[in-house]
Every structure is written in structure tokens, then in C-alpha cells.
Amino acid sequence: MTAQSDAQPATAGPTADPTASNAIKPGRLENFVEMTIQTRHAQRLVQGRRGNPDKPPIIGLFRFGSEVRMIWAGAEWNDPYADWWLLHVERTLQESRETIGAMRRSVDQQLEGVAAMNVGIAESAEPNRIELSFKTPYAFMGAWLLVDFDELVLRIMTARHVGLMTRDDSGRRLAEAGRAVRHAFDSVQGYQFMNVKRPDVRDNTRRGQKALERYGSLPQDVLDGGLRAEHAPEIGPTDTQSDARASGTTFDDGHDDEPDAS
């Protein structure tokens, strides 16, 4: 029996169809985000508070996410005022996180000031875990800010419990940190979609005039589109509002987005 070199199998495998891969496409990307909240101070800023004659409203994380989604949609629509507002939101979030971070470092220095004492940070026996499914990166940036605030509160309460911080000092710091978070969440207030685009403002159309009367003039680099927020969305190619709605970009009052983060 003669040995065969480079023997081939009797039956060849199936031939790949170069067009078959085009018919099989991966589905949309999904992810899972869960936020853990341990303090009542932070929990109150998740939901916020409705206003009444005695107390002003407080915008919580869910409302912030809803409102910033409307601004995001306006930026996609090529509304320069939405881009301007998004810049304001982004800068305010960054400033508030820097404020919270500086306060945390200050408290950590107090807690770590004595080498012979190892102080463990307080933790909640029953933390609240909240699944988030926001539609914009800015809503998640608001969640990061709230988690930073939660961690700071734990450190302040620990420092007060072990006698490193007085009741008045802890109360003052908690109030200052809470104001920083509320200031960031308040940054979404005031924007309203007016169906205006950059050409409307440049050409001084009726829509452009109404937007100018309401919001005032824009910095030239914002109007030109040269200055946009770092996480701003791509400007969509649609020319009509109906097309934008059909493609999933809606322009409403933003309040129906709260179930996205339950």
C-alpha cells in the first residue's frame, strides 16, 4: 500500500458564502449600570422634591437626566442654544465634582492625621442599589457626582462620630456639598426647544429672531460650531422635525424620561 502525501479528506467541508455574513448582524449594544447610595443625604437628591408654597423644588438626579436629554436632542438638531446650554451643564458638573473632591481630600486628611489610629469609614447596613439606564452621558455624569457626594457624606459623618469634627462643622460641610450637587442639577433649567437651527440664527429668520429675543446673542465660536461640549452628540442630518421624530429624536418637555432610571 502506497502512502499518500498531502492527503485530502474525501469530502470537502461546506464552502463559505461571502454574502452570508452580511445577513447576520450584531444587535444593539446594551450595558448595565447600578448605583449604590448609602446615605439619606444622597438619597434625597436622587428623587428631588416637588415645590410647594413653603419650600422651593429641588431637581434630583432623575429630573436632571430627563431635562439634559432634551438639551442633548436639541444639540443633535443643530440648535446652537442647546450646544451653549450643554457647555454650561458640562462645566457646572466639572466644577461641582472638583468642589466635592477637594472637600473629600480635606476630610481624609483629618481621618488619616494620626498614624496610630486607623479609622474605618462608615457604611450603610442596607444600601440602596439603583439601576440606571439614562440616554445621555451627562445624566451618568450627574450620577457620578451624586456618588462622590455620598462618599463625602460617609466621611463627614465618620469624622463627626469619632470626634474629629464638631456638629456645626459637619453641618456646614454637608450643606456646602449639597449646594454643589444641587447647583449642578439646576444647570439644566431654562432651556426650551424652539425649533431653531444655526442657519436660522445666522440668517436672522423669524425663528432665529425669536430665539435671540429669548436667550440673547451667542458667542461666535458656539454659533459657528467650533466650540461644543466634550461629550456633545453628533449633529443629525435630518432637515425636518418629523424626520427627527421618526429617527427617535424627540423634543418634548423631557419629563417622560424618568422611568429610564428607576
CSV table of N, CA and C in Angstrom, one decimal, residues 34-46 61 124-130 132 142-151 154:
chain,number,residue,atom,x,y,z
A,34,GLU,N,-25.4,50.1,37.8
A,34,GLU,CA,-26.1,50.1,39.1
A,34,GLU,C,-25.3,51.1,40.0
A,35,MET,N,-26.1,52.0,40.6
A,35,MET,CA,-25.5,53.0,41.5
A,35,MET,C,-25.9,52.6,42.9
A,36,THR,N,-24.9,52.6,43.8
A,36,THR,CA,-25.2,52.3,45.2
A,36,THR,C,-25.2,53.6,46.1
A,37,ILE,N,-26.2,53.8,46.8
A,37,ILE,CA,-26.4,55.0,47.6
A,37,ILE,C,-26.5,54.5,49.1
A,38,GLN,N,-25.6,55.2,50.0
A,38,GLN,CA,-25.6,54.7,51.3
A,38,GLN,C,-26.1,55.7,52.4
A,39,THR,N,-26.3,57.0,51.9
A,39,THR,CA,-26.7,58.0,52.9
A,39,THR,C,-28.1,58.6,52.5
A,40,ARG,N,-28.8,59.0,53.5
A,40,ARG,CA,-30.1,59.7,53.2
A,40,ARG,C,-29.9,61.0,52.5
A,41,HIS,N,-28.8,61.7,52.8
A,41,HIS,CA,-28.5,63.0,52.2
A,41,HIS,C,-28.4,62.8,50.6
A,42,ALA,N,-27.8,61.7,50.2
A,42,ALA,CA,-27.7,61.5,48.7
A,42,ALA,C,-29.0,60.9,48.2
A,43,GLN,N,-29.7,60.1,49.0
A,43,GLN,CA,-30.9,59.5,48.5
A,43,GLN,C,-32.0,60.6,48.2
A,44,ARG,N,-32.0,61.7,49.0
A,44,ARG,CA,-32.9,62.8,48.8
A,44,ARG,C,-32.6,63.5,47.5
A,45,LEU,N,-31.4,63.4,47.0
A,45,LEU,CA,-31.1,64.1,45.7
A,45,LEU,C,-31.2,63.1,44.5
A,46,VAL,N,-31.6,61.9,44.8
A,46,VAL,CA,-32.0,61.0,43.7
A,46,VAL,C,-33.3,61.4,43.1
A,61,LEU,N,-31.6,63.7,40.6
A,61,LEU,CA,-30.9,63.0,39.5
A,61,LEU,C,-31.8,62.6,38.4
A,124,SER,N,-23.3,51.8,55.2
A,124,SER,CA,-24.7,51.5,55.4
A,124,SER,C,-25.0,50.0,55.5
A,125,ALA,N,-25.8,49.6,56.5
A,125,ALA,CA,-26.1,48.2,56.6
A,125,ALA,C,-27.1,47.8,55.5
A,126,GLU,N,-27.8,48.7,55.0
A,126,GLU,CA,-28.8,48.4,53.9
A,126,GLU,C,-28.7,49.5,52.8
A,127,PRO,N,-27.6,49.5,52.0
A,127,PRO,CA,-27.5,50.5,50.9
A,127,PRO,C,-28.6,50.3,49.9
A,128,ASN,N,-28.9,51.4,49.2
A,128,ASN,CA,-29.9,51.4,48.2
A,128,ASN,C,-29.2,51.3,46.8
A,129,ARG,N,-29.6,50.2,46.1
A,129,ARG,CA,-29.0,50.0,44.8
A,129,ARG,C,-30.0,50.3,43.7
A,130,ILE,N,-29.6,51.2,42.8
A,130,ILE,CA,-30.5,51.8,41.8
A,130,ILE,C,-29.9,51.5,40.4
A,132,LEU,N,-29.5,52.2,36.6
A,132,LEU,CA,-29.6,53.4,35.8
A,132,LEU,C,-29.6,53.0,34.3
A,142,GLY,N,-24.0,63.1,36.1
A,142,GLY,CA,-24.7,63.5,37.3
A,142,GLY,C,-24.7,62.4,38.3
A,143,ALA,N,-24.8,61.2,37.9
A,143,ALA,CA,-24.8,60.0,38.8
A,143,ALA,C,-23.4,59.9,39.5
A,144,TRP,N,-22.4,60.1,38.7
A,144,TRP,CA,-21.0,60.1,39.3
A,144,TRP,C,-20.9,61.2,40.4
A,145,LEU,N,-21.4,62.3,40.1
A,145,LEU,CA,-21.3,63.4,41.1
A,145,LEU,C,-22.1,63.0,42.3
A,146,LEU,N,-23.2,62.4,42.2
A,146,LEU,CA,-24.0,62.1,43.4
A,146,LEU,C,-23.3,61.0,44.2
A,147,VAL,N,-22.7,60.0,43.5
A,147,VAL,CA,-21.9,59.0,44.2
A,147,VAL,C,-20.7,59.7,45.0
A,148,ASP,N,-20.1,60.6,44.4
A,148,ASP,CA,-19.0,61.3,45.0
A,148,ASP,C,-19.5,62.0,46.3
A,149,PHE,N,-20.7,62.6,46.2
A,149,PHE,CA,-21.3,63.3,47.3
A,149,PHE,C,-21.6,62.3,48.4
A,150,ASP,N,-22.1,61.2,48.0
A,150,ASP,CA,-22.5,60.1,49.0
A,150,ASP,C,-21.2,59.7,49.8
A,151,GLU,N,-20.1,59.5,49.1
A,151,GLU,CA,-18.9,59.1,49.7
A,151,GLU,C,-18.4,60.2,50.7
A,154,LEU,N,-20.4,60.1,53.9
A,154,LEU,CA,-19.9,59.0,54.8
A,154,LEU,C,-18.7,59.4,55.6
